[in-house]
Coordinates of C-alpha atoms in Angstrom, one line a residue:
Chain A
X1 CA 28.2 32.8 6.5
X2 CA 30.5 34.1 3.7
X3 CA 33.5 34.5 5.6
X4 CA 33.4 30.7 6.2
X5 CA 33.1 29.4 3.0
X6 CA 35.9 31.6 1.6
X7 CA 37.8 30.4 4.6
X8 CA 37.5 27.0 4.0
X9 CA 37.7 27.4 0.0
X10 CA 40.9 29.1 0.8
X11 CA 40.4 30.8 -2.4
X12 CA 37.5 31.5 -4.4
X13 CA 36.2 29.0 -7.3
X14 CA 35.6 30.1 -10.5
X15 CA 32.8 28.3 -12.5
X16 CA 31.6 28.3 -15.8
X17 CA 27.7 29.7 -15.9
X18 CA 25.5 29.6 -14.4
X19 CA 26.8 29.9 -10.7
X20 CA 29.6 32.2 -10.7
X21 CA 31.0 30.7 -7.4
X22 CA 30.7 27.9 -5.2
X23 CA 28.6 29.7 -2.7
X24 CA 26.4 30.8 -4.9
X25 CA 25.7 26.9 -6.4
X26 CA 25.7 26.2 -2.6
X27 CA 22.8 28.6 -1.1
X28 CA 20.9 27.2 -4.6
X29 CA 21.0 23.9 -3.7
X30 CA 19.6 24.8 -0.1
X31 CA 16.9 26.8 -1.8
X32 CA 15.9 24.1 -4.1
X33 CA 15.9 21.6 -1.1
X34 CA 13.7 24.2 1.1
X35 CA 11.4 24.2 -1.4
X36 CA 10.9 20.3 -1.5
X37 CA 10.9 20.6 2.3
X38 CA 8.0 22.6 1.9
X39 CA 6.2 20.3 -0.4
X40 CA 6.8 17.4 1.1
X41 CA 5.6 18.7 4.5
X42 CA 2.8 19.7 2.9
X43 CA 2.0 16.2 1.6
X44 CA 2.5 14.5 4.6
X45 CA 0.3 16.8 6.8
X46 CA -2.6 16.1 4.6
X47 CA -2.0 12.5 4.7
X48 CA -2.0 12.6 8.3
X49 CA -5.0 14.4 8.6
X50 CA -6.9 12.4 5.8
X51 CA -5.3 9.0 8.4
X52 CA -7.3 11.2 11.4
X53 CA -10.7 11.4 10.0
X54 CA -10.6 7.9 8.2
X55 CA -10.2 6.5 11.5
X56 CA -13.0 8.5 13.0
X57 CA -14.9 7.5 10.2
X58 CA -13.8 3.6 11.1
X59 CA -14.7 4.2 14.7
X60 CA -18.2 5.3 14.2
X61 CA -19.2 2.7 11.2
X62 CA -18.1 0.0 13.3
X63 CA -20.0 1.4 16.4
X64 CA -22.9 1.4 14.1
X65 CA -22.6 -1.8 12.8
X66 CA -22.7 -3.0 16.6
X67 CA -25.7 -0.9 16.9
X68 CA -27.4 -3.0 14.4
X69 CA -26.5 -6.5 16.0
X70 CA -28.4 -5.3 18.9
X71 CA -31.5 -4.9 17.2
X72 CA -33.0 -8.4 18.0
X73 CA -32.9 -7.8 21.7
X74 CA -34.6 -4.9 21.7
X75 CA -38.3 -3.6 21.8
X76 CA -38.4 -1.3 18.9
X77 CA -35.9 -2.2 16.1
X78 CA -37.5 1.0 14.0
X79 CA -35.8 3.1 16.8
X80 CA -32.6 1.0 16.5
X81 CA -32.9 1.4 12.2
X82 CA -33.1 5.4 12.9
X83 CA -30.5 5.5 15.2
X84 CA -28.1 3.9 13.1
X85 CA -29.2 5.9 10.2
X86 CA -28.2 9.1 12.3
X87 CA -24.4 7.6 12.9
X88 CA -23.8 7.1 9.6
X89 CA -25.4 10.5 8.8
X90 CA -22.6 11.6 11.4
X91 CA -20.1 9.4 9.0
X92 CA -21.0 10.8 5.6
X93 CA -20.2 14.4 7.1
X94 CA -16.9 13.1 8.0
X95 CA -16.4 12.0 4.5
X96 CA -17.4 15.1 3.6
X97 CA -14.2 16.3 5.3
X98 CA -12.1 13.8 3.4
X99 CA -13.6 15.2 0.5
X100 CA -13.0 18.8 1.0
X101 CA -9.0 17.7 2.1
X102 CA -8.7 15.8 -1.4
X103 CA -10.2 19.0 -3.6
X104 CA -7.9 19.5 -6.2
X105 CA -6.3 16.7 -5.3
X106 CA -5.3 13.4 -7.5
X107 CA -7.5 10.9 -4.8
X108 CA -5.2 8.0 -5.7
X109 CA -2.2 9.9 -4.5
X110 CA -3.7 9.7 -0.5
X111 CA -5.8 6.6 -1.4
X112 CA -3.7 4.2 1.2
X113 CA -4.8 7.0 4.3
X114 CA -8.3 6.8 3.8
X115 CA -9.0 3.4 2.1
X116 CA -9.8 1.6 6.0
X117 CA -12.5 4.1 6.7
X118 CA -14.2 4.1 3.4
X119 CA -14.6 0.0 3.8
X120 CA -15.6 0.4 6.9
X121 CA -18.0 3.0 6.1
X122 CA -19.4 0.4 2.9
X123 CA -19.6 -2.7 5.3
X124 CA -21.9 -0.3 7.8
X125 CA -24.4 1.4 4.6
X126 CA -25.0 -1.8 3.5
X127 CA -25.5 -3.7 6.6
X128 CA -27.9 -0.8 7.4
X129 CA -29.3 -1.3 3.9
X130 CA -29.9 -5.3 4.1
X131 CA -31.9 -5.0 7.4
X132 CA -34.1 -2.6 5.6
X133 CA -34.1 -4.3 2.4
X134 CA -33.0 -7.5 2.2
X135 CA -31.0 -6.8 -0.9
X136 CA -27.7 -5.6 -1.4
X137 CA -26.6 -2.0 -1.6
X138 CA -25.7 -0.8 -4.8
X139 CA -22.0 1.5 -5.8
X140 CA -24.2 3.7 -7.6
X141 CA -26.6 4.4 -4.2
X142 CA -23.6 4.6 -2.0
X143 CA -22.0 7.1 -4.3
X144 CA -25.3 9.1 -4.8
X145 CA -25.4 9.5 -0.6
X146 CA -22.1 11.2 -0.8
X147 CA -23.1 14.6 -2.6
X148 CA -21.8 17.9 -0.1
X149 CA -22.7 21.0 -0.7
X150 CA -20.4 23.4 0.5
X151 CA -20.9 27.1 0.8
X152 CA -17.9 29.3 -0.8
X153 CA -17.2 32.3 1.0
X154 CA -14.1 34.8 0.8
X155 CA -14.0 38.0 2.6
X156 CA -17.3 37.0 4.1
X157 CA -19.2 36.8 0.9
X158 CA -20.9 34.0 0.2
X159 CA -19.8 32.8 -3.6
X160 CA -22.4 30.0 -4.2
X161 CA -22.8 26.8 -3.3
X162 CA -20.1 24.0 -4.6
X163 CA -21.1 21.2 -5.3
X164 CA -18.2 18.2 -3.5
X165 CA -18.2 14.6 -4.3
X166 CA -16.5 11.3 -3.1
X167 CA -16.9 8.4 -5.2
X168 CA -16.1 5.2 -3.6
X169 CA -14.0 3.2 -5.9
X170 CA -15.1 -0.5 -7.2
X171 CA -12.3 -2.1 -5.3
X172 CA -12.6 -0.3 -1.5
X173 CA -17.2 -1.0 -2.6
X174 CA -16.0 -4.8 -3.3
X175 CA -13.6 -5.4 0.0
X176 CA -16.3 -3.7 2.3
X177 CA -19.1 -5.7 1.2
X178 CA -16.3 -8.4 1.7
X179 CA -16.6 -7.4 5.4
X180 CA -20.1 -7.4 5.2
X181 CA -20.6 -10.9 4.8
X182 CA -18.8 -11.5 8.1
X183 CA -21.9 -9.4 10.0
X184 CA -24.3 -11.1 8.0
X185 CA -22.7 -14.9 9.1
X186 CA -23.3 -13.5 13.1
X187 CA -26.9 -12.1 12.2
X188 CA -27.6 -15.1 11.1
X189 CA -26.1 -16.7 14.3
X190 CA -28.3 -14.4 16.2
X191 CA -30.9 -14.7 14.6
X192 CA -31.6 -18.6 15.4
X193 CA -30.8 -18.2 18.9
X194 CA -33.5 -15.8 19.3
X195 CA -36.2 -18.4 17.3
X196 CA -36.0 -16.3 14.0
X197 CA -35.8 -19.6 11.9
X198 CA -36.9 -17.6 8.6
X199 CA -33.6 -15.2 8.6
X200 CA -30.9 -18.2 8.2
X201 CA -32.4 -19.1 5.1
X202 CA -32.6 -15.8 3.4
X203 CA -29.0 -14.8 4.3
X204 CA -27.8 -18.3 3.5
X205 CA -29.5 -17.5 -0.2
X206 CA -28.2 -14.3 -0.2
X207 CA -24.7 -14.8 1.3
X208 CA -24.1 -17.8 -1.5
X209 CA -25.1 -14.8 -4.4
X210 CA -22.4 -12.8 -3.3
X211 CA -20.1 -15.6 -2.4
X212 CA -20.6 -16.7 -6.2
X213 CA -20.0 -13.3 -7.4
X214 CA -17.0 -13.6 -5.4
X215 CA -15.5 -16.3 -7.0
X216 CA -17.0 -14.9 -10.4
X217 CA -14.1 -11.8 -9.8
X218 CA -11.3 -14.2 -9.2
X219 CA -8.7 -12.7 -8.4
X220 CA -9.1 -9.9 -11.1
X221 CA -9.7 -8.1 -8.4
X222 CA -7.2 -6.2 -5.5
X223 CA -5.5 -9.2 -3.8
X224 CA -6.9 -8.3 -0.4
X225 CA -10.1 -9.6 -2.0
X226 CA -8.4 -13.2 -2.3
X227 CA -7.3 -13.2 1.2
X228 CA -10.7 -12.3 2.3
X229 CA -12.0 -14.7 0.2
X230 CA -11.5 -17.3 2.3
X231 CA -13.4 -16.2 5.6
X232 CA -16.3 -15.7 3.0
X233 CA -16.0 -19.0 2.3
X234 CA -15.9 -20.0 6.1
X235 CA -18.5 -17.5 7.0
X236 CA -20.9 -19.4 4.3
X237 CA -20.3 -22.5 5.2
X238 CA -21.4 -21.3 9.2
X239 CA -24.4 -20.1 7.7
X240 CA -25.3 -23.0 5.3
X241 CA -24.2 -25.3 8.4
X242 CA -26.9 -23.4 10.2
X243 CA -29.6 -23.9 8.0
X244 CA -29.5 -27.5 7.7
X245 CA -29.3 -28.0 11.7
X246 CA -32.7 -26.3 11.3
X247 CA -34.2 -28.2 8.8
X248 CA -33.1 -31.5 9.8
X249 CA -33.3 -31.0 13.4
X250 CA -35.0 -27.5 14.3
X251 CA -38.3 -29.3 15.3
X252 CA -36.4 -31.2 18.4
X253 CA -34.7 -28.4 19.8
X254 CA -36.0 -26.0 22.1
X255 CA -35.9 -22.3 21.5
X256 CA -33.5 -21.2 24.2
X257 CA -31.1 -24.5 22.7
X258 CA -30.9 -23.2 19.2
X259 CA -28.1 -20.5 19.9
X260 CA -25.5 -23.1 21.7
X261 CA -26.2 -25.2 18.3
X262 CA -25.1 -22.8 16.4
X263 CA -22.1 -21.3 18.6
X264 CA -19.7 -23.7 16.6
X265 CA -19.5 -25.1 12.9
X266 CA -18.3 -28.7 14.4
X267 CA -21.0 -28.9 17.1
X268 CA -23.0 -32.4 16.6
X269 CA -25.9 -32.9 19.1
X270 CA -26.8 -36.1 20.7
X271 CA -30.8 -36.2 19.5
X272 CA -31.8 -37.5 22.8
X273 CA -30.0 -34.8 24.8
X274 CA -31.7 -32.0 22.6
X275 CA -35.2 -33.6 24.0
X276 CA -37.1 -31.6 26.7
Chain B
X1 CA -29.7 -4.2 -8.9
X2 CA -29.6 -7.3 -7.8
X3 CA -26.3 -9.1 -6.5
X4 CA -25.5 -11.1 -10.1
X5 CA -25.3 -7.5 -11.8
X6 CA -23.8 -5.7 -9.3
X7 CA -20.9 -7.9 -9.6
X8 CA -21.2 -8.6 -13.5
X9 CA -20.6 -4.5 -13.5
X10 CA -17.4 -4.6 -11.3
X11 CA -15.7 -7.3 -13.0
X12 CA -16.0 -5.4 -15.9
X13 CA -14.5 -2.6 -14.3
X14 CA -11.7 -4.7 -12.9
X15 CA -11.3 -5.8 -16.4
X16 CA -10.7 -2.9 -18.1
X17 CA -8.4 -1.5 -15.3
X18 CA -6.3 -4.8 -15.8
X19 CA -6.0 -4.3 -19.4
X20 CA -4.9 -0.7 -19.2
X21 CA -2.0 -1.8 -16.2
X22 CA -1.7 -4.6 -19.0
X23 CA -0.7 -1.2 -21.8
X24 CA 1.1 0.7 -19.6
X25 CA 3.8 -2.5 -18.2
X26 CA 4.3 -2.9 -22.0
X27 CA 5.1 0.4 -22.8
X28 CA 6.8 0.8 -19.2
X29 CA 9.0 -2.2 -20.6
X30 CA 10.6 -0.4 -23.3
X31 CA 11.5 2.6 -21.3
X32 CA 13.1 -0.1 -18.9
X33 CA 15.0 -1.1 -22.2
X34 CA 16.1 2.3 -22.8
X35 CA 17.0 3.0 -19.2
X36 CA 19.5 0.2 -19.7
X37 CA 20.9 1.2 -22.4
X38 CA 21.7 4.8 -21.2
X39 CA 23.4 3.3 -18.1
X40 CA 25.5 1.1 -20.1
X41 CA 27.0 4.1 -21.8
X42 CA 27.6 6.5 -19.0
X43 CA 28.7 2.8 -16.7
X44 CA 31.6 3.5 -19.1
X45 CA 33.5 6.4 -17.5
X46 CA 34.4 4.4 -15.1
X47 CA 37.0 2.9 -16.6
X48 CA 40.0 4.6 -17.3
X49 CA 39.8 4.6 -20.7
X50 CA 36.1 5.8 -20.9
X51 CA 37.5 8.7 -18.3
X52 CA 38.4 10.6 -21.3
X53 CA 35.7 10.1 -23.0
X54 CA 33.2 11.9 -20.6
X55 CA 31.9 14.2 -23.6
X56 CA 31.1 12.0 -25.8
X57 CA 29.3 9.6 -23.9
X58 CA 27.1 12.5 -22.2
X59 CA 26.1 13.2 -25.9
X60 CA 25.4 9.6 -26.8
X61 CA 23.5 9.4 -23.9
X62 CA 21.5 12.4 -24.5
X63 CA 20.5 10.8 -28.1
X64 CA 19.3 8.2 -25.9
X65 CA 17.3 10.3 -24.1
X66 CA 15.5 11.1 -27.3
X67 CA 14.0 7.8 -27.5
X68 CA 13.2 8.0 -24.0
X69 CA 10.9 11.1 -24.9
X70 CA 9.2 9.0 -27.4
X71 CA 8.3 6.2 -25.1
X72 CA 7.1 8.3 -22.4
X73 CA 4.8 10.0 -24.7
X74 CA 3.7 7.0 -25.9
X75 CA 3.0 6.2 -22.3
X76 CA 1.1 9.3 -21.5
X77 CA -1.4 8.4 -23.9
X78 CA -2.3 4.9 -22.2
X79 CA -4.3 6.0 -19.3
X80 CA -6.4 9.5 -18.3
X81 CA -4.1 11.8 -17.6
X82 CA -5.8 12.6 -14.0
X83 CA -5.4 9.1 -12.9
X84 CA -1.7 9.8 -12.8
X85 CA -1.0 7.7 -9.4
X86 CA -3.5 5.6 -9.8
X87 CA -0.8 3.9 -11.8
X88 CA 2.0 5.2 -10.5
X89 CA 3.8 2.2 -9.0
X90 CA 4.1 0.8 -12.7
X91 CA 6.6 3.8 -13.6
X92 CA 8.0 4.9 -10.4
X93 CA 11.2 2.6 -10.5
X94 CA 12.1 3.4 -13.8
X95 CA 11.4 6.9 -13.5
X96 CA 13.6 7.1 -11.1
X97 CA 16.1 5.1 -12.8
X98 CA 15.9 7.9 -15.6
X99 CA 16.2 10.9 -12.9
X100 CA 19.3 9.2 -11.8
X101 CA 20.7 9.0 -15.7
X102 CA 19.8 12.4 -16.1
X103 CA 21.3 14.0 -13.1
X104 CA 24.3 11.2 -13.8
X105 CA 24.5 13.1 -17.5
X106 CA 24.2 16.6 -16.3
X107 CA 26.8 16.3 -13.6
X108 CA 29.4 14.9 -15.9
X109 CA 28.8 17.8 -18.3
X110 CA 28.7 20.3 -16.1
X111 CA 29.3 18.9 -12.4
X112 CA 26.3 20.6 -10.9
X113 CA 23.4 19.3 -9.5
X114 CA 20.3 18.8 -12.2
X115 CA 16.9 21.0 -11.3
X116 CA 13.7 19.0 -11.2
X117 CA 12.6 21.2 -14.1
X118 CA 16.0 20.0 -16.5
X119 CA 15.3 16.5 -15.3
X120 CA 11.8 17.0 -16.6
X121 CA 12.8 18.7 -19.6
X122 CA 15.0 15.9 -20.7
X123 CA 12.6 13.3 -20.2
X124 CA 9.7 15.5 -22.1
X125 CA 7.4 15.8 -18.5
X126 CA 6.0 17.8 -16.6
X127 CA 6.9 18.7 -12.7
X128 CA 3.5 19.9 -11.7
X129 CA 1.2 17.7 -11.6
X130 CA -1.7 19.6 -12.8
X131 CA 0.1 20.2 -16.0
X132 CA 0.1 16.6 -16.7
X133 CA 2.6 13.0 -16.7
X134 CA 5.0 14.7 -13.8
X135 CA 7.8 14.3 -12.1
X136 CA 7.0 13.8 -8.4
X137 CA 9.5 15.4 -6.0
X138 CA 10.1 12.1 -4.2
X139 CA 10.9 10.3 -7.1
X140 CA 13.8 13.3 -8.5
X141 CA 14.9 12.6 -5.3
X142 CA 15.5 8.8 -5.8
X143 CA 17.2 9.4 -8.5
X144 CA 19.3 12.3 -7.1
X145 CA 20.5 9.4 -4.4
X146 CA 20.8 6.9 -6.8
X147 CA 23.6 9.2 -8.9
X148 CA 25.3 9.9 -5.2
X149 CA 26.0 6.0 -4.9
X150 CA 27.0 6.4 -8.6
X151 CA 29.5 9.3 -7.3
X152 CA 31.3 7.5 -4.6
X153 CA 32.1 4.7 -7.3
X154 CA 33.2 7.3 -9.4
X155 CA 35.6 9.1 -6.8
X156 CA 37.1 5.9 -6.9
X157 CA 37.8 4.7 -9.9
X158 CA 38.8 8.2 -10.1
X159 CA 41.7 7.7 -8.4
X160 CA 42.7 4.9 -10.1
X161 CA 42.8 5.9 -13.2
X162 CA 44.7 8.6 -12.3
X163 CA 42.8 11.8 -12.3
X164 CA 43.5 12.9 -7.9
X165 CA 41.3 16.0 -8.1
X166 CA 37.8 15.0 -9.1
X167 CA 37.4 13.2 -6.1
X168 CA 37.8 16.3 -4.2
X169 CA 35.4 18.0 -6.1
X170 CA 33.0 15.2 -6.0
X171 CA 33.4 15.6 -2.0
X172 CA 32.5 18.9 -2.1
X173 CA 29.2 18.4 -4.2
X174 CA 28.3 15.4 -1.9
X175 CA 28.6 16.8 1.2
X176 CA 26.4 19.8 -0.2
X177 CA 23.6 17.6 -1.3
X178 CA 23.8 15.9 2.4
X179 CA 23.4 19.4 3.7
X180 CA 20.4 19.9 1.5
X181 CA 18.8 16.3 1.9
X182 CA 19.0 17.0 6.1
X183 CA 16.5 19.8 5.3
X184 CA 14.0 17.4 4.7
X185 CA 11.6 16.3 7.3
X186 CA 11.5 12.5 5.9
X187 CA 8.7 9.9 6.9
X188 CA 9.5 6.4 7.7
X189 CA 9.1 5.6 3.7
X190 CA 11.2 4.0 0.6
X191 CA 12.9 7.6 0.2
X192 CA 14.0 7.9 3.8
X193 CA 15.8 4.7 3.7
X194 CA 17.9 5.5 0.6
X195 CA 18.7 8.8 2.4
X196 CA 20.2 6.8 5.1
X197 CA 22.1 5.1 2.4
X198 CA 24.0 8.7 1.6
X199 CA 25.5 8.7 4.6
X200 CA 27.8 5.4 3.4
X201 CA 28.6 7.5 0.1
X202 CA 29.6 10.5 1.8
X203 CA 32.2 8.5 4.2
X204 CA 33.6 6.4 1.4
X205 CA 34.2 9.9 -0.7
X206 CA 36.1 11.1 2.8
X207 CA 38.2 8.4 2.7
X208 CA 39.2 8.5 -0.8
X209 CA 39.8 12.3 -0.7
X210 CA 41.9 11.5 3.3
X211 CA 44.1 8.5 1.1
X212 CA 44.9 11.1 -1.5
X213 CA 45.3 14.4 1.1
X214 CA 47.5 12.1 3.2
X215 CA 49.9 11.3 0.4
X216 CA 50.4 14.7 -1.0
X217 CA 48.4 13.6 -4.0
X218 CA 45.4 15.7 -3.8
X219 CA 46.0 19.3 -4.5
X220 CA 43.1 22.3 -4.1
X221 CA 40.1 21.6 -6.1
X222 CA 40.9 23.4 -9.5
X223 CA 38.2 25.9 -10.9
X224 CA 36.1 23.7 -13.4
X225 CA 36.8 26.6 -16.3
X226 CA 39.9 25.3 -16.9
X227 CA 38.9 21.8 -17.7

């Protein structure tokens, strides 16, 4: 509107270069400022859309990783095993979407949208992977899961295949399997109220390995690894807890009994009360 | 891999991530050092004698800015150049602290607002990020905010050292870069909440220029060529 800026100038401005009047400095400054406009909008959008699929991607890990718990209940656990193996098919796709939004990208820039999912995602894998396994998961396999191929195409024409990556980092691999040990402390729970005596002592084994690599890290590590730390620490002790019920008093206690022993790290049982 | 070496190979990651942060604080430091220095010297104009002085502390400052070239090169060379916010939160206050100098510096000379790309220049950067060490929009902005707070002190001071027409020109450019900051769609983030801080700026530069208007003092905002 030039007739109200010379109207409220009163009279024009002379500058020295390079804006020749105050109107022109003006409309400058609003096309510099549309421009960050634009890229800030930009920026945002894909952070919320990277926030949108992470928490798909949190969603369906942690239905999986209830999927799993399930498994001693039920007739076939090899059904269970390829079921879950399905969902988290359905979850690498999904980081495949991540991946495809952070092409070109600099990852660490969107890192805080999609770090939830990705743990998530770690805990799941390698609670899938223990079942199997008993061992733990490595980076390098996770990683190696999480190759896309990608078909380019413009005007219809097919270009060739790219190939898209997403590397989980050391730090979101080291807080999911932080999660992780949190499953493993109610498997084992589980696992002794359904008579499975053998499992407490191999997670109690494993669990104390990772526990001690743990405490190996320190806190050289991100600091939500101190904080969760601690519930490692309370998780192992459950476990360890568990273990010595069993071998001190597993013989007296009946089978269907074993699971309220276990329900809480304080519980002491009367011996005579545990006798059928 | 068993557990033992899964984790023997991530503390050595961790490890050598904390002695790069461990490189880049030191070098991030001297910058710091510099940044201080450089406000110490432009801090001056507002006192009435430094008021005259404007041109010469713009160029001492811009010597400054020399060594403030140096350092950040030196930085660049302490961490891959893609990993560029993996780090960022080492750099991002003083960066900003250096957009704000610049832009301080620039509108002194030339009382205009400093481009990304000049801010960048002076401080040897880049402002696309796929070129290299950038300047990241948010972070031109801080500083573009910082040097309004820096504005409304100087309107001031203005005043009282006797000089009744900057202030009136410093309204003028304020109330622009409001205009231009109300463009942006801001998130509920660090930058939104020193926006809100403008508003404060823009009303204390009102009053100044309403104290002056009200006495007779102020008279129409002279063209900048005759200075």
């Amino acid at each position: 509107n030039i007739e109200g800026m010379n109207k409220r100038d009163g009279k024009s401005s002379i500058r020295t270069a390079p804006f020749p009047s105050i109107l022109d400095a003006f409309l400058m400054l609003k096309h510099l400022f549309l421009i960050f406009q634009q890229e800030l909008d930009t920026k945002h959008d894909k952070y919320e859309r990277l926030v949108k699929i992470s928490r798909d991607v949190t969603i369906e890990s942690k239905r999986t990783i209830f999927l799993l718990h399930r498994m001693t209940n039920v007739p076939d656990p090899e059904d269970v095993l390829n079921d879950a193996e399905v969902k988290l098919d359905g979850v690498r796709q999904k980081i495949g979407q991540i991946a495809e939004e952070l092409r070109g990208e600099d990852i660490f820039q969107f890192h805080r949208a999609f770090t939830p999912g990705i743990q998530e995602y770690v805990e799941a894998v390698s609670f899938l992977h223990y079942i199997r396994h008993r061992s733990l998961i490595s980076l390098e396999e996770i990683n190696a899961r999480l190759v896309f191929m990608r078909t380019e195409k413009a005007d219809a024409k097919p270009l060739g295949t790219q190939v898209l990556t997403f590397q989980v980092t050391p730090s979101d691999y080291l807080l999911g399997v932080a999660d992780l040990t949190g499953e493993l402390m109610r498997m084992c729970i589980s696992s002794v109220g359904n008579g499975d005596i053998d499992t407490p002592f191999q997670l109690s084994q494993f669990l104390r390995q990772i526990h001690d690599g743990f405490s190996y890290i320190g806190n050289t590590g991100p600091y939500e690894v101190s904080k969760k730390l601690h519930t490692l620490r309370q998780s192992l002790g459950k476990v360890e807890d568990a273990c010595y019920t069993l071998r001190v008093r597993g013989s007296e206690i009946p089978k269907h009994m074993l699971a309220d022993v276990f329900s809480s790290r304080t519980t002491l049982i009367d011996p005579e009360e545990g006798v059928v | 891999m068993s557990v033992t070496e899964m984790f023997s190979y991530i503390q050595g990651f961790l490890s050598a991530d904390q002695d790069v942060r461990e490189d880049i604080r030191k070098v991030v430091q001297t910058l710091e050092q510099t940044a201080r220095e450089i406000l110490t010297v432009l801090q001056s104009v507002h006192q009435p004698s430094g008021f005259k002085e404007i041109p010469s502390k713009c160029t001492k400052a811009r010597e400054l800015f020399c060594t403030v070239r140096t350092q950040i090169a030196d930085l660049k060379t302490k961490f891959p150049v893609e990993q560029y916010y993996r780090f960022h939160e080492h750099w991002r206050f003083v960066l900003q602290r250096l957009a704000f100098l610049a832009a301080f510096v620039v509108y002194l000379e030339t009382e205009t607002l400093v481009t990304r790309e000049e801010v960048a220049q002076i401080l040897g950067i880049e402002v696309v990020r796929e070129k290299g060490f950038h300047l990241d929009v948010e972070d031109y902005l801080a500083g573009v905010l910082i040097m309004a707070s820096e504005l409304s002190r100087l309107a001031v001071n203005s005043v009282t050292a006797g000089d009744y027409n900057r202030p009136l020109r410093i309204s003028n450019f304020i109330n622009e870069l409001d205009s231009g900051f109300r463009l942006l769609n801001l998130k509920n983030d660090p930058l939104r909440k020193r926006y809100d801080g403008l508003k404060y700026d823009v009303k204390k530069i009102e009053e100044v220029v309403y104290d002056l208007s009200i006495r007779g003092l102020a008279k129409e905002p002279e063209s900048v060529g005759d200075k």
